[in-house]
XYZ file of C-alpha atoms in Angstrom:
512
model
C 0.000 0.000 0.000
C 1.220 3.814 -0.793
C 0.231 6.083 1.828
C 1.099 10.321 0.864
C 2.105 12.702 3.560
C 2.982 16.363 3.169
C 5.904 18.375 4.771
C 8.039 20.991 3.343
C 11.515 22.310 2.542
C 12.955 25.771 3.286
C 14.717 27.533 0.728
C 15.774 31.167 1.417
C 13.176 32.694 3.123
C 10.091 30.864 1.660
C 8.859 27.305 1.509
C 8.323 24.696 -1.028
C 5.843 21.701 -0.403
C 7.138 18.251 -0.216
C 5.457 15.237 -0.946
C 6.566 11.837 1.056
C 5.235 9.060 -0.164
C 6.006 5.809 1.638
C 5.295 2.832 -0.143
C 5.453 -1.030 1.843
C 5.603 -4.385 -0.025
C 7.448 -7.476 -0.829
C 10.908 -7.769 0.489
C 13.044 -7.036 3.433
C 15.026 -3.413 2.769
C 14.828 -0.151 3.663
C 15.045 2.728 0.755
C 14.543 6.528 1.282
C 15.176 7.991 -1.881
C 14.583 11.761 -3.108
C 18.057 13.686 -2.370
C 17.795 13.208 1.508
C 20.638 14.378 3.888
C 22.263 12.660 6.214
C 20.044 13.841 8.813
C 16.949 12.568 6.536
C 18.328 9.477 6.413
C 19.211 9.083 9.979
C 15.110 8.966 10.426
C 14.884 5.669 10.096
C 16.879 4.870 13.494
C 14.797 7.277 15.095
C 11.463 6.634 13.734
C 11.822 2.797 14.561
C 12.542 3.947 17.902
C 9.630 6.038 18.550
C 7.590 3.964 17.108
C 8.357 0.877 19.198
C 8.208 3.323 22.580
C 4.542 3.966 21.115
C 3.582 0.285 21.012
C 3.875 -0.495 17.023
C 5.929 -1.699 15.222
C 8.286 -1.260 12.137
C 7.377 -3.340 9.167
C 9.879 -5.836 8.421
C 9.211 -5.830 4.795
C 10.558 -3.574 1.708
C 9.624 0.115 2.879
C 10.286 2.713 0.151
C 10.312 6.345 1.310
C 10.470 8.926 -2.022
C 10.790 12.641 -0.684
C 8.845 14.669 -4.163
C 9.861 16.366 -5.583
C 13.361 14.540 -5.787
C 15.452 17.188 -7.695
C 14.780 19.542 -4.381
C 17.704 18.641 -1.630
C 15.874 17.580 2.020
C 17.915 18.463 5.056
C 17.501 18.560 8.741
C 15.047 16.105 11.390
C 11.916 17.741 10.655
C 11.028 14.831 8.333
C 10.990 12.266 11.016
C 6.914 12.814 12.228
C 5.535 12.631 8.767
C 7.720 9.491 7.517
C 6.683 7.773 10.716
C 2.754 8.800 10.246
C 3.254 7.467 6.730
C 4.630 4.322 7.133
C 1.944 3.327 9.940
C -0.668 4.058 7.595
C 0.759 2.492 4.280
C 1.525 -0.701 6.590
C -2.203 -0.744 7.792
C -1.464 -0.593 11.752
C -3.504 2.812 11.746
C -6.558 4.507 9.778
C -6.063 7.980 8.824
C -9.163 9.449 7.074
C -7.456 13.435 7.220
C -3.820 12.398 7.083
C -3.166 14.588 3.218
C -5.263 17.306 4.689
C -2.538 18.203 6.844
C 0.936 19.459 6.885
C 3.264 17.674 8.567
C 6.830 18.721 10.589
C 8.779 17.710 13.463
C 11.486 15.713 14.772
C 11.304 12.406 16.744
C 13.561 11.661 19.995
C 13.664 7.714 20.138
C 10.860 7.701 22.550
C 8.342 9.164 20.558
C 8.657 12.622 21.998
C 8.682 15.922 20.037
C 11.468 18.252 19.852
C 10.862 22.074 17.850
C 12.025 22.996 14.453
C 13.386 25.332 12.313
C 11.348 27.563 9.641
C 7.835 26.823 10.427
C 6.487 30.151 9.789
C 7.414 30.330 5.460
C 5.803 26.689 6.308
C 2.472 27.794 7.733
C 2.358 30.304 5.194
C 3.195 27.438 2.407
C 0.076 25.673 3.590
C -2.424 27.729 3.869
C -1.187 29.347 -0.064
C -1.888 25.555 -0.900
C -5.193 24.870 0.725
C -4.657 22.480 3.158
C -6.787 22.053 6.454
C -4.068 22.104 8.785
C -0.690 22.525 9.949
C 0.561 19.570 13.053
C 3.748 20.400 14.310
C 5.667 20.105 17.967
C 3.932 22.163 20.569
C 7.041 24.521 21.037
C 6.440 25.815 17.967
C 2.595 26.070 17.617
C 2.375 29.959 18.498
C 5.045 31.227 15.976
C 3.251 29.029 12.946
C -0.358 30.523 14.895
C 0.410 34.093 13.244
C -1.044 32.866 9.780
C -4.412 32.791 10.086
C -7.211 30.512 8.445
C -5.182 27.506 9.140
C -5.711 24.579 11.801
C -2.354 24.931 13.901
C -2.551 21.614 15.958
C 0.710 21.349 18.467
C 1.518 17.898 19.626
C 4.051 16.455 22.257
C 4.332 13.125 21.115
C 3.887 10.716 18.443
C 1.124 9.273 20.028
C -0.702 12.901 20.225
C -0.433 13.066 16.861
C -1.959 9.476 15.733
C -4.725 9.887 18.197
C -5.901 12.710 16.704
C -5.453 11.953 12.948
C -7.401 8.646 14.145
C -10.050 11.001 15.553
C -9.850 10.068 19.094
C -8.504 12.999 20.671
C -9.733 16.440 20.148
C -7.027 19.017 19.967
C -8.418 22.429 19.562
C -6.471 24.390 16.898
C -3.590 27.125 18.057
C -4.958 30.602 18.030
C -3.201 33.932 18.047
C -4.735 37.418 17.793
C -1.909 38.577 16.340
C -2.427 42.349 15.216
C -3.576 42.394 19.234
C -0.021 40.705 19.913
C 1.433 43.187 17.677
C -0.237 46.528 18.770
C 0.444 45.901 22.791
C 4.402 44.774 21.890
C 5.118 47.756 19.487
C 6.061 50.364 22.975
C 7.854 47.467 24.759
C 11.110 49.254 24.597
C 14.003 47.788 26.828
C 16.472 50.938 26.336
C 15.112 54.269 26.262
C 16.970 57.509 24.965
C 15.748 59.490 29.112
C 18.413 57.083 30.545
C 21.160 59.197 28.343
C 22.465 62.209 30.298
C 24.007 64.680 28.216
C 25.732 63.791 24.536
C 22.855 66.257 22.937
C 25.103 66.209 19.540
C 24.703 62.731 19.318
C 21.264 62.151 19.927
C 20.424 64.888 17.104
C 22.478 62.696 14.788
C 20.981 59.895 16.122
C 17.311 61.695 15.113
C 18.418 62.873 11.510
C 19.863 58.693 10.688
C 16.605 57.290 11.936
C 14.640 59.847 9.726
C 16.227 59.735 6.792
C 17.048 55.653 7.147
C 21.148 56.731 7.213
C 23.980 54.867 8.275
C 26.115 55.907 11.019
C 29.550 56.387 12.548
C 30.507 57.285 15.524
C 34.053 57.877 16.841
C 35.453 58.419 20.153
C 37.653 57.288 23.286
C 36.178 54.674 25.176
C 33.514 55.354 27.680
C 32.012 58.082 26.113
C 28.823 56.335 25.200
C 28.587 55.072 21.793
C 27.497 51.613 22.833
C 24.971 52.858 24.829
C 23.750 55.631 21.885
C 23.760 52.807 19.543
C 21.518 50.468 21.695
C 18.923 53.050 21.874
C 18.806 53.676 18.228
C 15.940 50.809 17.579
C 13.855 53.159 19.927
C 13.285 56.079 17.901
C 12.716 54.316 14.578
C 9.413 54.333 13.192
C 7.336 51.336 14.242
C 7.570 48.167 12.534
C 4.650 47.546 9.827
C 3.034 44.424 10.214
C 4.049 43.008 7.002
C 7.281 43.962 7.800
C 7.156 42.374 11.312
C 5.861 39.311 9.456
C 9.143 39.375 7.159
C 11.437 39.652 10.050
C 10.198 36.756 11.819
C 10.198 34.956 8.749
C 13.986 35.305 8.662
C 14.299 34.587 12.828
C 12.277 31.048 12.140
C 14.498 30.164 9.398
C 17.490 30.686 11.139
C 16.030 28.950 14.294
C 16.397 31.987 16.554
C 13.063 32.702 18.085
C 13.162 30.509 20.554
C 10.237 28.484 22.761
C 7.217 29.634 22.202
C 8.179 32.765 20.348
C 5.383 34.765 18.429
C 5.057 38.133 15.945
C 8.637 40.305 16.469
C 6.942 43.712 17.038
C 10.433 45.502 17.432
C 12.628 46.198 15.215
C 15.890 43.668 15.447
C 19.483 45.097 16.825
C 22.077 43.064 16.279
C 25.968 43.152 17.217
C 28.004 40.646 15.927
C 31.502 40.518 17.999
C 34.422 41.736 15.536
C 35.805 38.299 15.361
C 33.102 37.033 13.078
C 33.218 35.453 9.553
C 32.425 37.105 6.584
C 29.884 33.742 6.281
C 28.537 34.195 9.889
C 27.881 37.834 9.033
C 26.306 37.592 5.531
C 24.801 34.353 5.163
C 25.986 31.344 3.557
C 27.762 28.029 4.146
C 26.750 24.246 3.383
C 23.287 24.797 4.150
C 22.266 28.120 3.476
C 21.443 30.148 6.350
C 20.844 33.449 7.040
C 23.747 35.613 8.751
C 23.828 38.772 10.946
C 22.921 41.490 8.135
C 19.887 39.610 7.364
C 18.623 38.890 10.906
C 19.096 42.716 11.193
C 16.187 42.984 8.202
C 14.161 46.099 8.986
C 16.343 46.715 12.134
C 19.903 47.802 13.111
C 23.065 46.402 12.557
C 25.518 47.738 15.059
C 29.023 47.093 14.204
C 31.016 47.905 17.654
C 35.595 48.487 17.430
C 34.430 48.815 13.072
C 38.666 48.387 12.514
C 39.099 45.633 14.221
C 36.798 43.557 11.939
C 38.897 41.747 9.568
C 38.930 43.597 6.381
C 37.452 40.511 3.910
C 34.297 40.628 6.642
C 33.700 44.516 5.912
C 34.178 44.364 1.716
C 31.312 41.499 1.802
C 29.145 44.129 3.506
C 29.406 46.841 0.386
C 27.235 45.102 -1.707
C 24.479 44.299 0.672
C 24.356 47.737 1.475
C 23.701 49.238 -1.940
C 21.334 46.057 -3.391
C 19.537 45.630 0.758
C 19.524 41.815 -0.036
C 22.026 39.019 -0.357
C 22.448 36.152 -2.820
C 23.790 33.239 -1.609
C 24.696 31.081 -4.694
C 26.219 27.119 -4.882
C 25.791 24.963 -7.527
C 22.857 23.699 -7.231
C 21.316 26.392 -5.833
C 20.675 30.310 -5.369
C 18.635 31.763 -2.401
C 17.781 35.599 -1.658
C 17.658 36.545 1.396
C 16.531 40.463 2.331
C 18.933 43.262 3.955
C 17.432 46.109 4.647
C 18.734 47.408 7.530
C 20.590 50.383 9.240
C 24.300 50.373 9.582
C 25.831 51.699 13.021
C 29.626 51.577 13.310
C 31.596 52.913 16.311
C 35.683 53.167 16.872
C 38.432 54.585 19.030
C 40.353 57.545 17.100
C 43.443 55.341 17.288
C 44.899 52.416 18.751
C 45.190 53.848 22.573
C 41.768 55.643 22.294
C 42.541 59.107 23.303
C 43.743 60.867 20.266
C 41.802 64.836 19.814
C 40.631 63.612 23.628
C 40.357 66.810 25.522
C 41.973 65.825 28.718
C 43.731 62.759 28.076
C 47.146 62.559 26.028
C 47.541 60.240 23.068
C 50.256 57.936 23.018
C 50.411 56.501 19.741
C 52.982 57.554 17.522
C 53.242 59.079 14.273
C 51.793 57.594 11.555
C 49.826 55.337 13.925
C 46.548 56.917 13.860
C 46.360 57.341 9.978
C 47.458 53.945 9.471
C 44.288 52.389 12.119
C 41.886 54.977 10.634
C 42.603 53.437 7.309
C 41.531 49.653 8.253
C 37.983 51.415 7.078
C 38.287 51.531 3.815
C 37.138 54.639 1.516
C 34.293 52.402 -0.481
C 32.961 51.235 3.535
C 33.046 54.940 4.427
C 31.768 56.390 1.167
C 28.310 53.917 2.124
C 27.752 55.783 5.500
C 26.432 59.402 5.415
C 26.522 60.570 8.979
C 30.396 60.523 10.832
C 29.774 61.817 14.472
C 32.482 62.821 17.033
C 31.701 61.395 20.447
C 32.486 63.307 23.406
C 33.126 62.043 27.176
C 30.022 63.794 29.179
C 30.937 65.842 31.793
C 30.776 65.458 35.578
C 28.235 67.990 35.430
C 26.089 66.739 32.785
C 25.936 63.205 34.226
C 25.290 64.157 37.715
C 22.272 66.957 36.475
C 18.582 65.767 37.684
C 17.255 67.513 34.235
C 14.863 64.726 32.640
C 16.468 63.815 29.236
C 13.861 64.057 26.194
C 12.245 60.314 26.164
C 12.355 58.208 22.919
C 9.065 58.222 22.227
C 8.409 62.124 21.800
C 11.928 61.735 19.204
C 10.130 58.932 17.544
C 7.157 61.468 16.846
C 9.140 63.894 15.061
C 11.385 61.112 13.147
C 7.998 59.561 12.015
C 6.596 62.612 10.719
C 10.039 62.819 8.953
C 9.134 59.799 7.481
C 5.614 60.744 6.241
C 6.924 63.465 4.218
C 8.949 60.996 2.192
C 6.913 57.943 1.899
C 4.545 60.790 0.094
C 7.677 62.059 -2.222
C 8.622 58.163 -2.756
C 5.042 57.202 -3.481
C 5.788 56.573 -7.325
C 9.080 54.397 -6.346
C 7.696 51.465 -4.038
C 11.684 50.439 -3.610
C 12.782 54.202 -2.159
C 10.569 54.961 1.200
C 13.889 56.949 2.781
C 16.491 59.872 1.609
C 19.096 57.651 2.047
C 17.983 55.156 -0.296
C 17.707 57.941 -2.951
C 19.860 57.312 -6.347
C 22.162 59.802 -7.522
C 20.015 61.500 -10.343
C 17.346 61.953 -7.965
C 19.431 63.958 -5.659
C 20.355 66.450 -7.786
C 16.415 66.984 -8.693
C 15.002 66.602 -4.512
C 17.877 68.149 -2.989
C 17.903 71.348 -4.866
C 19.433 74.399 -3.245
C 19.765 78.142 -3.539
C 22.570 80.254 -4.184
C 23.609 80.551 -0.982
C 23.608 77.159 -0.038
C 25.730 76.532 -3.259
C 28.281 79.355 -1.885
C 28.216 77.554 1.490
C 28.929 74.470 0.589
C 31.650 75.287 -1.974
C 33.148 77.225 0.878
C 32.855 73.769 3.225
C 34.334 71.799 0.587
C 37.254 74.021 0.046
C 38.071 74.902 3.864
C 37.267 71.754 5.386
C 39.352 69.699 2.579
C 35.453 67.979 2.087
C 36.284 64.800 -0.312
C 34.221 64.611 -3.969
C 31.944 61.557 -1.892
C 30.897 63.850 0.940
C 28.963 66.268 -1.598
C 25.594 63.597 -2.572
C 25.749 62.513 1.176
C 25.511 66.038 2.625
C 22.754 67.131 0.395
C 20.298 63.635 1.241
C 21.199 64.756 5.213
C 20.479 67.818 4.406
C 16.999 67.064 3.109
C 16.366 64.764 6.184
C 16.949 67.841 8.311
C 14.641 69.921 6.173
C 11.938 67.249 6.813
C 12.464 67.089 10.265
C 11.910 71.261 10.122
C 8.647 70.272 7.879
C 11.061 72.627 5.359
C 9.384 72.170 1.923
C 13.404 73.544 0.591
C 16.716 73.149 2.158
C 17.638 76.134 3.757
C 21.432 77.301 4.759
C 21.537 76.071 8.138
C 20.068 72.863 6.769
C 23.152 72.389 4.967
C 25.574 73.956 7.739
C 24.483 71.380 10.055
C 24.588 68.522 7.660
C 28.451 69.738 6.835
C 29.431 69.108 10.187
C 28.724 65.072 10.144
C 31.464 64.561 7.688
C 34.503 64.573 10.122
C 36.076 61.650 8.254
C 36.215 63.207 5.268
C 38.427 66.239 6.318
C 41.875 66.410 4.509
C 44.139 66.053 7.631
C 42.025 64.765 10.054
C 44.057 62.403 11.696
C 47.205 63.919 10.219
């Protein structure tokens, strides 16, 4: 007898429906066929297992597993529940009237016990596109695949569970999540907010203008002046998460397997910090199995990229790319998966090797040459992708011992939204540009107009200041953040006279 079950592969950040067909006659082997994995075919020590622990038994005749369609590879455990489910029905030990109404995940421990999976949100999504009933999966992960809606989510803990109720003798009522309710109370649930930051006023206008205008940021200063902290509270101020966007991110976090038990809707935006000794494949995605890496788990959030120069220079040139295109392409090959990377670049470092170089109290000890040469681990094309460079200043004994209430993140988030408004309405013919600092270079020069004087003004910047030829598109899309942030329908002078001064890497002679 053939008996069909359903499950499904993840590829990228979507899903493709699989087919398992499981097929018991004459003879004494065991075949699983359909380019399995290792793990795949490791199943069939666990799924004997469980299903002796459950009191039946595995048929000692020819069993034939094909995984459809076979020119798709199948990795990972999550295959066990639906191979075992199949071969009790194709051997006749069970009757399962619903059994290809349902998809079916989850891995088996050799008790019959379920443990949680990776990806089953693009799953849940996957079956409800196809028009099946339900969705069974391990209990763990009922609530993330319960955010799709008009599907059965039915969470089991054991093997058992699961043929009791395909049997129809246990009633398990489906999973359900309000989850725009779930999304709507979580979107204010702010761990760091931008009151706990005494002082460092500078910074937290710069901090406003990137969140705005969707720029990337650097920050440099001696340690313990607060760029970490800055950094943290960055996610704070940005405009709330959309709920198809929310519904992207999490896509990405259940692929990688990094929501955890239980885990629902991400209503935040992400923040990630990778530490500066990771791999260029940790950080953009990649390896044997295809997996997300750090720039895509920061999707629609912040990538914060803490000591930038001591990142190994390969790890930062993989990073250009992503930057401009806000996806990455992973190709082998066999194979080619997207995955997206939209997100916010913040980068802090040290002046120099000891920290304390243009310090205003504290003497630099490097020698000469030294602080050119670690400035210069950034390279030009890195530096030429991030519009905003901000000094960072050590706060003052006065500032951080002053009672005055510092301005809260949400009444910043108010005027960065607003910000926003302005150009999702200038954008509105371009779905792919919602932010300045996504704007191409021909439509700067047509948006970020300016007046004589501001043509006189910056001349005069570039001139003094020894601005390089790259600072002159980036100062004119901050400039038009600003603008927006003054509800300005022009840039005006002091538009542009602020925007100048976030451009300290640029000056001829900085470190010189």
């Amino acid at each position: 007898m053939v008996a069909k079950t359903f499950g499904s592969a993840v590829s990228g950040v979507d899903a493709k429906l699989i087919t398992i067909e499981v097929n018991v006659g004459q003879g004494t082997n065991f075949y699983m066929v359909g380019l399995p994995d290792s793990a795949v075919k490791e199943s069939q020590q666990r799924v004997e297992s469980a299903l002796k622990y459950s009191g039946y038994r595995m048929p000692r005749q020819k069993v034939v597993i094909n995984l459809a369609p076979a020119d798709i590879r199948k990795e990972g455990s999550a295959y066990d529940l639906p191979i075992a489910l199949g071969i009790l029905k194709a051997s006749e030990q069970v009757n399962f009237p619903e059994l290809e109404s349902y998809v079916i995940m989850g891995e088996l421990s050799l008790d019959g016990e379920l443990r949680p999976v990776k990806g089953v949100l693009p799953i849940a999504i996957e079956a409800r596109k196809k028009g099946f009933k339900g969705f069974i999966l391990p209990k763990e992960n009922a609530s993330e695949a319960s955010i799709v809606n008009n599907l059965d989510i039915i969470g089991v803990d054991k093997l058992q569970e699961a043929i009791d109720f395909l049997e129809g003798e246990l009633n398990i009522p489906p999973i359900v999540t309000d989850t725009r309710d779930i999304f709507f109370n979580s979107l204010e649930n702010y761990e760091f907010d931008f009151a706990d930051v005494q002082g460092q006023e500078n910074i937290k206008r710069a901090m406003e203008i990137a969140a705005a205008g969707g720029h990337n940021v650097i920050m440099i200063g001696p340690p313990g002046a607060g760029k970490t902290m800055l950094a943290k509270r960055l996610p704070s101020i940005l405009p709330p998460l959309s709920l198809q966007e929310a519904l992207e991110t999490t896509k990405i976090h259940s692929v990688a397997g990094r929501l955890g038990k239980n885990a629902s809707l991400i209503a935040q935006r992400p923040f990630r910090s990778p530490h500066h000794t990771i791999s260029d494949v940790a950080l953009v995605g990649g390896g044997g199995n295809p997996q997300p890496g750090e720039i895509s788990l920061s999707h629609n959030g912040v990538l914060f990229l803490d000591e930038l120069p001591e990142f190994k220079r390969t790890v930062l040139e993989v990073m250009r790319q992503p930057l401009e295109e806000r996806k990455v392409t992973i190709s082998r090959a066999k194979v080619s998966v997207d995955y997206p990377a939209n997100f916010m670049l913040i980068a802090s470092m040290n002046p120099c090797p000891c920290g304390y170089y243009n310090h205003p109290e504290k003497e630099c000890v490097c020698g000469p040459g030294v602080v050119q040469r670690y400035l210069n681990k950034v390279s030009g094309p890195l530096l030429d992708r991030i519009d905003l460079h901000v000094e960072v200043t050590p706060v003052k004994f006065d500032e951080m011992t002053s009672t005055r209430k510092s301005e809260s993140s949400k009444s910043i988030r108010d005027r960065v939204v607003l910000g926003r408004e302005i150009q999702m309405e200038r954008f509105k013919n371009n779905p792919d540009i919602y932010c300045n600092a996504m704007m191409p270079s021909h439509m700067v020069k047509e948006i970020c107009s300016i007046n004589d004087a501001g043509k006189l003004l910056l001349k005069t910047a570039m001139e003094r200041l020894g601005l390089s030829a790259r600072a002159y598109d980036r100062i004119l899309k901050v400039s038009r953040t600003i603008a927006d942030l003054a509800q300005a329908p022009d840039i005006k002078v002091e538009h542009l006279a602020e925007a100048i001064q976030y451009r300290s890497l640029d000056r001829e002679g900085w470190a010189g």
